[in-house]
XYZ file of C-alpha atoms in Angstrom:
688
model
C 114.580 159.508 101.403
C 110.792 159.843 101.412
C 108.125 158.123 103.436
C 106.717 155.631 102.888
C 109.746 153.787 101.521
C 109.585 153.130 97.746
C 113.045 151.806 97.097
C 112.824 147.987 96.934
C 116.034 147.468 98.887
C 114.712 149.665 101.741
C 111.302 147.948 101.763
C 112.812 144.494 101.786
C 115.573 145.417 104.234
C 113.075 146.856 106.769
C 110.844 143.799 106.374
C 113.605 141.232 107.067
C 114.819 143.394 109.988
C 111.330 143.129 111.443
C 111.304 139.351 110.849
C 114.627 139.119 112.694
C 113.757 141.270 115.733
C 110.078 140.499 116.354
C 110.575 136.865 117.501
C 112.975 138.026 120.204
C 110.537 140.649 121.483
C 107.578 138.188 121.367
C 109.555 135.512 123.254
C 110.325 137.993 126.007
C 106.619 138.793 126.309
C 105.784 135.095 126.101
C 103.550 135.664 123.060
C 103.502 133.362 120.040
C 105.932 134.508 117.364
C 103.222 134.738 114.728
C 101.931 137.866 116.457
C 105.244 139.758 115.933
C 104.955 140.596 112.212
C 101.268 141.495 112.633
C 102.026 144.008 115.363
C 104.948 145.295 113.354
C 102.678 145.823 110.389
C 100.347 147.922 112.586
C 103.340 150.051 113.735
C 105.142 150.619 110.412
C 102.051 150.554 108.171
C 99.966 153.391 106.766
C 97.933 153.759 109.939
C 101.090 153.738 112.115
C 104.249 155.712 111.543
C 103.987 155.247 107.792
C 107.357 153.685 106.964
C 105.751 151.156 104.574
C 102.686 151.132 102.390
C 100.689 148.105 101.476
C 101.835 148.272 97.864
C 102.134 145.672 95.126
C 105.354 144.208 96.458
C 103.963 143.594 99.958
C 100.703 142.236 98.523
C 102.502 139.895 96.105
C 104.782 138.394 98.747
C 101.912 138.287 101.209
C 99.755 136.329 98.764
C 102.515 133.785 98.306
C 102.817 133.544 102.088
C 99.117 132.875 102.428
C 99.386 130.034 99.903
C 102.311 128.600 101.870
C 100.307 128.660 105.141
C 97.374 126.803 103.638
C 99.652 124.414 101.611
C 101.682 123.435 104.688
C 98.424 122.885 106.663
C 97.367 120.356 103.977
C 100.787 118.675 104.047
C 100.747 118.277 107.802
C 97.167 117.007 108.151
C 97.102 113.483 109.633
C 95.025 111.888 106.863
C 95.320 108.372 108.335
C 94.153 109.608 111.727
C 91.269 111.409 110.014
C 90.303 108.219 108.158
C 90.441 106.134 111.374
C 88.370 108.596 113.379
C 86.483 110.122 110.446
C 83.092 109.827 112.129
C 84.075 111.814 115.212
C 86.254 114.165 113.120
C 83.385 114.940 110.738
C 80.930 115.354 113.623
C 83.278 117.630 115.504
C 84.227 119.553 112.361
C 80.535 120.245 111.553
C 79.817 121.423 115.096
C 83.092 123.395 115.334
C 82.199 125.297 112.158
C 78.427 125.755 112.216
C 77.918 126.559 115.917
C 80.256 129.625 115.814
C 78.961 130.459 112.341
C 75.329 130.610 113.565
C 76.429 132.885 116.413
C 78.396 135.145 114.145
C 75.876 135.302 111.339
C 72.927 135.992 113.671
C 74.771 138.775 115.463
C 75.947 140.319 112.184
C 72.398 140.371 110.835
C 71.251 141.944 114.107
C 73.844 144.677 113.458
C 72.379 145.338 109.980
C 75.039 143.614 107.937
C 74.039 142.476 104.459
C 73.255 138.819 104.011
C 76.529 138.201 102.139
C 78.608 140.068 104.749
C 76.854 138.280 107.638
C 77.410 134.802 106.141
C 81.034 135.667 105.409
C 81.596 136.883 109.000
C 79.994 133.711 110.295
C 82.351 131.558 108.155
C 85.311 133.588 109.390
C 84.627 132.748 113.068
C 83.701 129.161 112.122
C 87.150 128.235 110.734
C 90.339 127.880 112.745
C 94.061 127.454 112.238
C 96.201 124.780 113.889
C 98.573 127.380 115.266
C 99.215 125.341 118.432
C 99.766 122.028 116.615
C 103.570 122.248 116.831
C 103.141 122.377 120.637
C 101.059 119.162 120.545
C 103.694 117.574 118.277
C 106.527 118.582 120.558
C 104.709 117.168 123.611
C 104.205 113.828 121.820
C 100.364 113.899 121.888
C 99.842 114.456 118.125
C 98.385 110.944 117.712
C 96.049 111.177 120.746
C 92.428 110.491 119.752
C 91.252 113.939 120.938
C 94.085 115.726 119.056
C 93.381 113.633 115.914
C 89.738 114.599 116.176
C 90.600 118.262 116.308
C 93.023 117.976 113.386
C 90.504 116.022 111.332
C 87.884 118.593 112.128
C 90.131 121.258 110.671
C 89.717 119.640 107.270
C 85.990 120.155 107.589
C 86.012 123.699 108.991
C 88.542 125.063 106.489
C 86.840 123.356 103.554
C 83.437 124.800 104.517
C 85.009 128.206 105.102
C 86.627 128.200 101.639
C 83.432 126.969 99.886
C 81.338 129.626 101.605
C 83.903 132.210 100.658
C 83.592 131.154 96.980
C 79.807 131.450 97.221
C 79.976 134.838 98.887
C 82.318 136.087 96.159
C 79.652 135.064 93.597
C 76.901 136.742 95.569
C 78.967 139.933 95.882
C 79.341 139.925 92.109
C 75.560 139.953 91.756
C 75.303 136.430 90.310
C 72.746 134.475 92.351
C 71.184 132.369 89.603
C 70.837 128.626 89.709
C 73.158 128.490 86.735
C 75.898 130.137 88.776
C 75.620 127.663 91.590
C 75.479 124.694 89.200
C 78.527 126.002 87.321
C 80.345 126.563 90.589
C 79.583 123.026 91.854
C 80.557 121.331 88.599
C 83.797 123.357 88.218
C 84.675 122.685 91.829
C 84.247 118.909 91.454
C 86.266 118.838 88.196
C 88.977 120.985 89.771
C 89.110 118.811 92.903
C 89.411 115.628 90.815
C 92.228 117.043 88.677
C 94.228 118.063 91.762
C 93.471 115.139 94.030
C 93.978 112.470 91.317
C 96.427 114.095 88.942
C 98.898 115.510 91.543
C 99.504 112.134 93.322
C 100.094 110.357 90.025
C 102.538 113.053 88.934
C 104.246 113.017 92.337
C 104.770 109.253 92.324
C 106.287 109.403 88.812
C 108.432 112.433 89.631
C 109.876 111.219 92.909
C 110.792 107.848 91.403
C 112.742 109.661 88.686
C 114.150 112.762 90.395
C 117.315 111.068 91.683
C 117.112 112.977 95.008
C 117.745 116.273 93.270
C 116.707 118.721 96.054
C 116.285 121.758 93.805
C 114.149 119.837 91.295
C 111.944 118.366 94.052
C 111.392 121.771 95.648
C 110.528 123.359 92.267
C 108.115 120.491 91.571
C 106.289 121.154 94.852
C 106.041 124.901 94.092
C 104.718 124.089 90.635
C 101.980 121.860 91.997
C 101.011 124.481 94.608
C 100.807 127.419 92.171
C 99.198 125.410 89.344
C 96.537 124.189 91.785
C 95.983 127.771 92.830
C 95.637 128.846 89.217
C 93.194 126.013 88.498
C 91.157 127.166 91.517
C 90.897 130.622 89.931
C 89.675 129.036 86.666
C 87.053 127.117 88.652
C 85.785 130.325 90.252
C 87.359 129.623 93.633
C 90.044 131.287 95.719
C 93.670 130.171 95.158
C 94.004 129.141 98.792
C 91.568 126.312 98.090
C 93.869 125.038 95.393
C 96.881 125.313 97.734
C 95.044 123.374 100.431
C 94.032 120.574 98.087
C 97.576 120.471 96.632
C 98.866 119.986 100.196
C 96.428 117.116 100.750
C 97.364 115.562 97.411
C 101.066 115.577 98.217
C 100.577 114.747 101.888
C 101.813 111.188 101.769
C 104.752 111.909 99.434
C 106.370 114.619 101.599
C 106.958 113.101 105.049
C 107.167 115.392 107.997
C 110.794 115.106 108.950
C 112.422 114.855 105.514
C 114.749 117.268 103.729
C 112.062 118.399 101.273
C 109.558 119.182 104.025
C 112.245 121.118 105.854
C 112.927 123.202 102.754
C 109.250 123.960 102.350
C 108.822 124.998 105.950
C 112.040 126.984 105.951
C 111.149 128.956 102.796
C 107.648 129.640 104.034
C 108.368 130.428 107.662
C 111.544 132.427 107.027
C 110.257 134.677 104.229
C 106.805 134.451 102.677
C 104.576 133.772 105.677
C 106.085 136.720 107.660
C 105.323 138.949 104.639
C 101.692 137.775 104.747
C 101.433 138.532 108.480
C 103.095 141.929 107.960
C 100.587 142.780 105.210
C 97.693 141.838 107.476
C 98.976 144.109 110.222
C 99.054 146.996 107.743
C 95.283 146.651 107.316
C 94.660 147.607 110.946
C 93.885 151.181 111.905
C 94.396 151.502 115.661
C 92.740 154.898 115.793
C 89.390 153.328 114.823
C 89.430 151.299 118.051
C 89.575 154.466 120.124
C 87.263 156.614 117.964
C 84.463 154.193 117.153
C 82.322 152.166 119.535
C 81.417 149.988 116.563
C 84.878 148.422 116.557
C 84.442 147.304 120.190
C 81.022 145.879 119.459
C 82.422 143.923 116.524
C 85.282 142.684 118.683
C 82.805 141.374 121.203
C 80.787 139.685 118.399
C 83.693 137.932 116.721
C 85.574 137.010 119.896
C 82.469 135.795 121.698
C 81.369 133.750 118.684
C 84.772 131.992 118.513
C 85.245 131.313 122.196
C 81.630 130.255 122.931
C 81.064 128.354 119.692
C 84.353 126.425 119.723
C 84.022 125.563 123.450
C 80.437 124.236 122.999
C 81.568 122.081 120.041
C 84.508 120.680 122.025
C 82.477 119.940 125.136
C 79.715 118.130 123.170
C 82.350 116.039 121.340
C 84.225 115.223 124.572
C 80.970 114.168 126.209
C 79.955 111.898 123.331
C 83.361 110.183 122.988
C 84.449 110.147 126.610
C 87.393 112.514 126.382
C 88.687 113.659 129.741
C 89.064 117.253 130.932
C 92.621 117.634 129.672
C 91.708 116.314 126.236
C 88.671 118.664 126.062
C 90.839 121.692 126.919
C 93.480 120.627 124.431
C 90.855 120.512 121.691
C 89.748 124.026 122.697
C 93.371 125.197 122.670
C 93.856 123.769 119.166
C 90.724 125.130 117.658
C 90.237 128.670 119.009
C 93.279 130.207 117.284
C 92.304 132.149 114.170
C 94.965 132.901 111.543
C 95.267 131.496 108.048
C 91.695 130.936 106.775
C 90.388 133.719 108.930
C 92.899 136.235 107.548
C 92.299 135.024 104.001
C 88.518 135.413 104.204
C 88.807 138.772 105.967
C 91.181 140.106 103.360
C 88.876 138.966 100.492
C 85.825 140.430 102.270
C 87.614 143.763 102.723
C 88.714 143.895 99.099
C 85.112 143.177 98.002
C 83.744 145.982 100.200
C 81.735 143.593 102.388
C 83.726 144.269 105.551
C 84.596 147.735 106.771
C 87.736 148.888 108.618
C 86.084 148.504 112.023
C 85.281 144.861 111.290
C 88.792 144.165 109.937
C 90.302 145.728 113.104
C 88.055 143.648 115.298
C 89.047 140.446 113.456
C 92.728 141.272 113.742
C 92.475 141.950 117.502
C 90.522 138.708 117.801
C 93.348 136.917 115.983
C 95.851 138.388 118.396
C 93.873 137.284 121.452
C 93.026 133.777 120.236
C 96.607 133.202 119.050
C 97.738 133.896 122.621
C 95.028 131.885 124.406
C 95.182 128.771 122.091
C 98.879 127.957 122.505
C 98.528 128.647 126.259
C 95.719 126.111 126.690
C 97.497 123.553 124.451
C 100.806 123.925 126.342
C 99.303 123.761 129.832
C 96.836 120.946 129.435
C 98.739 119.101 126.662
C 101.642 118.735 129.091
C 99.320 117.109 131.601
C 97.899 114.851 128.923
C 101.462 113.833 127.837
C 102.443 112.999 131.388
C 99.414 110.736 131.730
C 100.229 108.908 128.486
C 103.951 108.519 129.401
C 102.992 106.865 132.725
C 101.037 104.249 130.748
C 104.003 103.462 128.454
C 106.915 103.764 130.877
C 107.308 100.014 131.255
C 107.898 99.317 127.538
C 110.173 102.191 126.589
C 113.801 101.647 125.823
C 115.488 104.449 127.787
C 118.887 104.197 126.044
C 119.924 107.104 123.807
C 119.013 106.170 120.212
C 122.138 106.373 118.117
C 121.928 105.278 114.478
C 125.019 104.182 112.514
C 124.898 104.228 108.684
C 127.882 102.513 106.990
C 128.231 104.267 103.645
C 130.184 102.810 100.741
C 128.143 103.640 97.601
C 127.399 107.343 96.998
C 124.395 106.389 94.891
C 122.580 104.807 97.809
C 123.790 107.021 100.655
C 120.887 109.485 100.525
C 118.330 106.691 100.478
C 119.902 105.113 103.584
C 119.983 108.512 105.290
C 116.248 109.043 104.468
C 115.517 105.770 106.202
C 117.643 106.784 109.185
C 115.642 110.014 109.480
C 112.427 107.967 109.591
C 113.749 105.570 112.206
C 115.169 108.417 114.263
C 111.791 110.177 114.205
C 109.943 106.935 115.033
C 112.178 106.559 118.091
C 111.751 110.261 119.025
C 115.545 110.496 119.289
C 117.475 113.728 119.823
C 120.796 112.097 119.142
C 122.782 112.740 115.958
C 123.050 110.105 113.258
C 126.454 108.550 112.565
C 127.487 108.076 108.928
C 130.504 105.736 108.858
C 133.140 104.893 106.323
C 135.572 102.037 106.952
C 138.922 102.244 105.205
C 140.838 98.982 104.809
C 144.319 99.214 106.258
C 145.985 97.096 103.582
C 145.077 99.337 100.606
C 148.044 100.875 98.775
C 147.369 104.389 99.944
C 145.469 104.718 103.205
C 145.769 108.483 103.102
C 144.039 108.769 99.761
C 141.332 106.360 100.816
C 140.686 108.346 103.979
C 140.490 111.579 101.872
C 137.891 109.916 99.635
C 135.952 108.703 102.658
C 135.968 112.242 104.112
C 134.553 113.626 100.838
C 131.742 111.052 100.747
C 130.921 111.669 104.410
C 130.869 115.429 103.858
C 128.101 114.907 101.314
C 126.195 112.780 103.800
C 126.551 115.444 106.511
C 125.302 118.122 104.090
C 122.243 115.996 103.147
C 121.409 115.512 106.859
C 121.863 119.222 107.516
C 119.268 119.938 104.827
C 116.725 118.043 106.928
C 118.026 119.756 110.105
C 119.200 116.377 111.450
C 122.475 116.558 113.403
C 125.118 114.184 112.121
C 128.585 113.132 113.253
C 130.786 111.522 110.625
C 133.042 108.529 111.583
C 136.035 107.026 109.768
C 137.521 103.730 110.953
C 140.723 102.170 109.536
C 140.643 98.382 109.790
C 141.772 95.399 107.786
C 138.225 94.012 107.989
C 135.355 96.422 107.186
C 132.998 94.319 109.309
C 135.277 94.665 112.268
C 135.464 98.373 111.626
C 131.630 98.588 111.919
C 131.789 96.443 115.038
C 134.319 98.816 116.605
C 132.166 101.849 115.827
C 129.142 100.200 117.398
C 131.047 99.555 120.621
C 132.949 102.873 120.807
C 129.977 105.127 120.003
C 127.337 103.141 121.921
C 125.311 102.573 118.789
C 121.780 101.139 119.161
C 120.836 100.751 115.474
C 122.848 99.869 112.402
C 121.305 100.596 108.994
C 123.313 99.025 106.206
C 122.636 98.783 102.494
C 122.743 95.524 100.511
C 122.762 95.075 96.725
C 120.805 91.790 96.761
C 123.801 89.638 95.804
C 125.680 87.106 97.971
C 129.344 86.540 97.500
C 129.111 82.784 98.155
C 126.413 80.281 98.970
C 127.634 80.078 102.552
C 127.164 83.793 103.145
C 123.839 85.360 104.050
C 124.513 88.944 102.859
C 128.249 88.935 102.296
C 131.305 88.882 104.534
C 131.062 92.484 105.680
C 127.437 92.467 106.791
C 127.584 88.914 108.103
C 130.637 89.755 110.207
C 129.083 92.611 112.151
C 125.806 90.717 112.545
C 127.675 87.830 114.101
C 129.582 90.095 116.503
C 126.938 92.567 117.658
C 123.710 92.300 119.590
C 122.307 95.691 118.637
C 119.334 96.365 116.391
C 120.236 96.060 112.707
C 118.386 96.819 109.470
C 119.797 95.353 106.260
C 118.256 97.393 103.478
C 117.654 97.051 99.794
C 115.654 100.107 98.630
C 114.716 100.303 94.978
C 112.109 103.124 95.234
C 111.977 106.401 97.220
C 110.521 105.894 100.685
C 107.906 108.586 100.180
C 106.327 106.662 97.303
C 105.707 103.592 99.532
C 102.063 102.465 99.261
C 102.168 99.689 101.870
C 104.421 98.194 104.521
C 104.264 94.405 104.626
C 105.655 93.033 107.912
C 106.596 89.332 108.026
C 106.802 87.900 111.537
C 108.113 84.311 112.137
C 106.710 82.203 114.969
C 108.190 82.895 118.397
C 109.135 86.480 117.621
C 106.967 87.853 120.452
C 109.368 86.218 122.954
C 112.351 88.238 121.783
C 113.252 91.044 124.201
C 113.660 93.613 121.422
C 110.419 92.681 119.621
C 108.156 95.321 121.190
C 110.622 98.040 120.482
C 111.021 96.845 116.897
C 107.246 96.952 116.413
C 107.199 100.496 117.748
C 109.707 101.484 115.064
C 107.756 99.723 112.291
C 104.510 101.353 113.347
C 106.253 104.717 113.552
C 107.588 104.226 110.000
C 104.071 103.376 108.741
C 102.701 106.503 110.451
C 105.416 108.794 109.157
C 105.184 107.416 105.600
C 101.346 107.499 105.709
C 100.970 103.863 104.753
C 98.916 100.937 105.882
C 100.599 98.074 107.767
C 99.963 94.548 106.519
C 101.143 91.994 109.083
C 101.748 88.344 108.122
C 102.163 85.982 111.079
C 103.970 82.786 109.969
C 103.032 79.581 111.810
C 101.969 81.240 115.064
C 98.858 82.378 116.890
C 97.734 85.910 116.046
C 96.273 86.875 119.413
C 99.558 87.767 121.180
C 100.664 89.885 118.232
C 97.300 91.591 117.983
C 97.605 92.550 121.656
C 101.133 93.909 121.196
C 100.297 95.851 118.022
C 97.166 97.425 119.563
C 99.048 98.539 122.687
C 101.840 100.382 120.859
C 101.463 103.881 119.521
C 101.139 105.453 117.069
C 97.838 104.131 115.752
C 98.038 103.096 112.062
C 95.703 101.100 109.882
C 96.849 97.535 110.569
C 95.656 94.259 108.990
C 96.808 90.972 110.457
C 96.820 87.630 108.636
C 98.044 84.138 109.615
C 100.032 81.953 107.299
C 100.199 78.218 107.983
C 103.636 77.600 106.503
C 106.628 79.208 104.885
C 105.610 77.608 101.609
C 102.274 79.454 101.776
C 104.244 82.656 102.187
C 106.218 81.971 98.972
C 103.196 80.791 97.001
C 100.822 83.607 97.851
C 101.932 86.827 99.601
C 105.412 87.056 98.046
C 103.977 86.507 94.589
C 101.277 89.164 95.152
C 103.643 91.910 96.393
C 103.351 95.191 94.523
C 106.007 97.496 93.056
C 105.726 100.167 95.767
C 105.543 97.815 98.727
C 108.152 97.953 101.438
C 108.634 94.497 102.909
C 110.067 94.305 106.425
C 111.095 90.862 107.660
C 111.315 90.532 111.464
C 114.366 88.330 111.455
C 116.677 86.845 114.130
C 120.350 86.010 114.322
C 121.151 82.356 113.965
C 120.619 80.416 117.136
C 118.465 82.941 118.981
C 114.753 82.859 119.778
C 112.573 82.974 116.656
C 115.427 81.961 114.274
C 114.353 79.568 111.527
C 116.450 78.177 108.665
C 114.065 79.791 106.197
C 115.119 83.213 107.426
C 118.493 82.604 105.777
C 116.765 81.894 102.458
C 114.249 84.712 102.562
C 116.553 87.670 101.623
C 117.651 85.895 98.463
C 114.087 85.075 97.511
C 112.936 88.686 98.098
C 115.873 90.000 96.036
C 114.494 88.334 92.926
C 110.766 88.820 93.689
C 108.521 91.694 92.606
C 109.142 94.200 95.419
C 111.997 96.592 94.807
C 112.439 97.370 98.475
C 112.774 95.317 101.636
C 114.392 95.477 105.091
C 115.685 92.511 107.031
C 115.123 93.757 110.592
C 117.129 92.223 113.454
C 115.707 93.351 116.814
C 118.156 94.091 119.621
C 119.244 91.009 121.533
C 120.571 92.828 124.619
C 119.300 90.912 127.619
C 118.507 87.796 125.581
C 120.080 84.520 126.637
C 122.727 83.764 124.036
C 122.161 80.200 122.934
C 124.474 80.465 120.015
C 127.718 79.577 121.670
C 130.476 80.493 119.211
C 129.209 82.575 116.320
C 128.638 80.606 113.156
C 128.421 77.194 114.895
C 125.465 74.871 114.639
C 122.356 75.507 116.676
C 122.429 73.703 120.035
C 120.202 70.630 120.289
C 118.052 72.018 123.123
C 117.065 74.930 120.866
C 116.106 72.621 118.025
C 113.887 70.607 120.303
C 111.785 73.662 121.065
C 110.904 74.241 117.391
C 108.493 72.585 115.005
C 110.281 72.943 111.647
C 108.515 72.388 108.322
């Protein structure tokens, strides 16, 4: 056995051993896990004990890992938040990039760097990586205005860094003519249009026809990422620019908590990204730090440029837009870490001969220090910011554990219902498992065979939930009446939400949805969502919310609006609200007070007939219609609500949800279920 290792099994085995052990060591030292593979690369690399060399295998897997980092950053970017606060995001992004860049470029020129090398070094310190974003997400402040500003600014800083990198590559090649720059600009525009227009169109078609095939969906995503990277090369750009644009293009079709996103993160974080970090660590030569004063000077230059430049940009932005101290420090914590774009540009600069070993070492040490400081600031001051926001919302939160029940009967629609349950669970920030349920009728010829079939179907549901890392607990109830079985499950498991599928057909004219659904609606007060989904959730273009008059007086209305807004945020859609025969001001106040912030448009309809004549007829194929309904006899119930599901079932939209807010705490004016509405209730309504 010779050193460094050449046998692929030994190389790969040592690498995955490092990936396994380093997180434990970093957690003990309270250092972000991203640092582990980098330090390991320093130790086992050519400048360390020499167990591994930075050969073709390491470089290949590392390049794929770099594409994954940039691609995931594009997928996770809050585009709606950027659009809403684009002015401040653009302003902050420009300052956050160019202030550190001016510092870095000026100091590099003072140290006799070439113009190309100085500009590249300036762009390196101008970019940043949202390393601490998962902390902000975990603390529940991801939609805070200051956090959104920082995230939106990332789009600007990384884009500028990548464009400058492309220009520097051209300068290093000796091509400085006007023709080169014109060709670069034209090819960049054409490339961006192909990716940003073509990829979404392909994604919409593919996801509508993929039949929830996880392997095909994952391969489709990889294809888009690598094809975009290849097109970037043809345009004279770096592949990471293609990966970033591919992530932006697919952003709204791969929602954050879904099975597909989990597979992407898992593959990247478990394998390819650690290889990239390991390869970066192998570039560092520790001996240079102790034998050359130049390395320490360069460390002071790059670290000072980052800390001073990013802090100045954050303070100016906070002063202009009135962000408090905690928000200012959270922005600093989010924007000082250097990792993905920094490492990418450094690696390219080193390969081109623009940056020497001393500079590479200084950049890597700077990455280590900023990756420790950034998460620390975000954790410490983000927690204070979260506590402040929670105090403002404490009065409207439903503190019951959110438990979602999904009655499953048709294997073809099970995954779609589970996807919706994942969205609702995320919108409610629940940590509870979901509850797939199968009700077996007691009077079937062979209960045992029916139960075995139910177990098989539920096993598939549990496996699908596991793919999204969503805990699930399967339930089987044996009952003569399936509706009663659902009712029993709601009571026994303390269910707060029932998500049930509907095929759009009524068994008789006297039934609203059918005997099973009608039965549990009549005998439960919990939140219920009756669903007919004809297109994948991630291809939804718009959520249309229909609100009948008097809905704001229902005790569960505010919580229902929180779920709907959460769904719109998670699916990256706009929210179109239609208020039927009621004043818009109370609803505008409620909608504006509930987070998250989404693009919301509110309209008033004078009558139910106007709803049928105009909005329903103008609904589009990829709209998701949500009707804020009410059980018969309760506040906000109207006879038209019984007719609306049937009308929607034959209208243009393929997908709609009849949403029944929770009625716990509401005065029950229904008397016996299914009886006529009491006279005193009728007197309070102005029917058409």
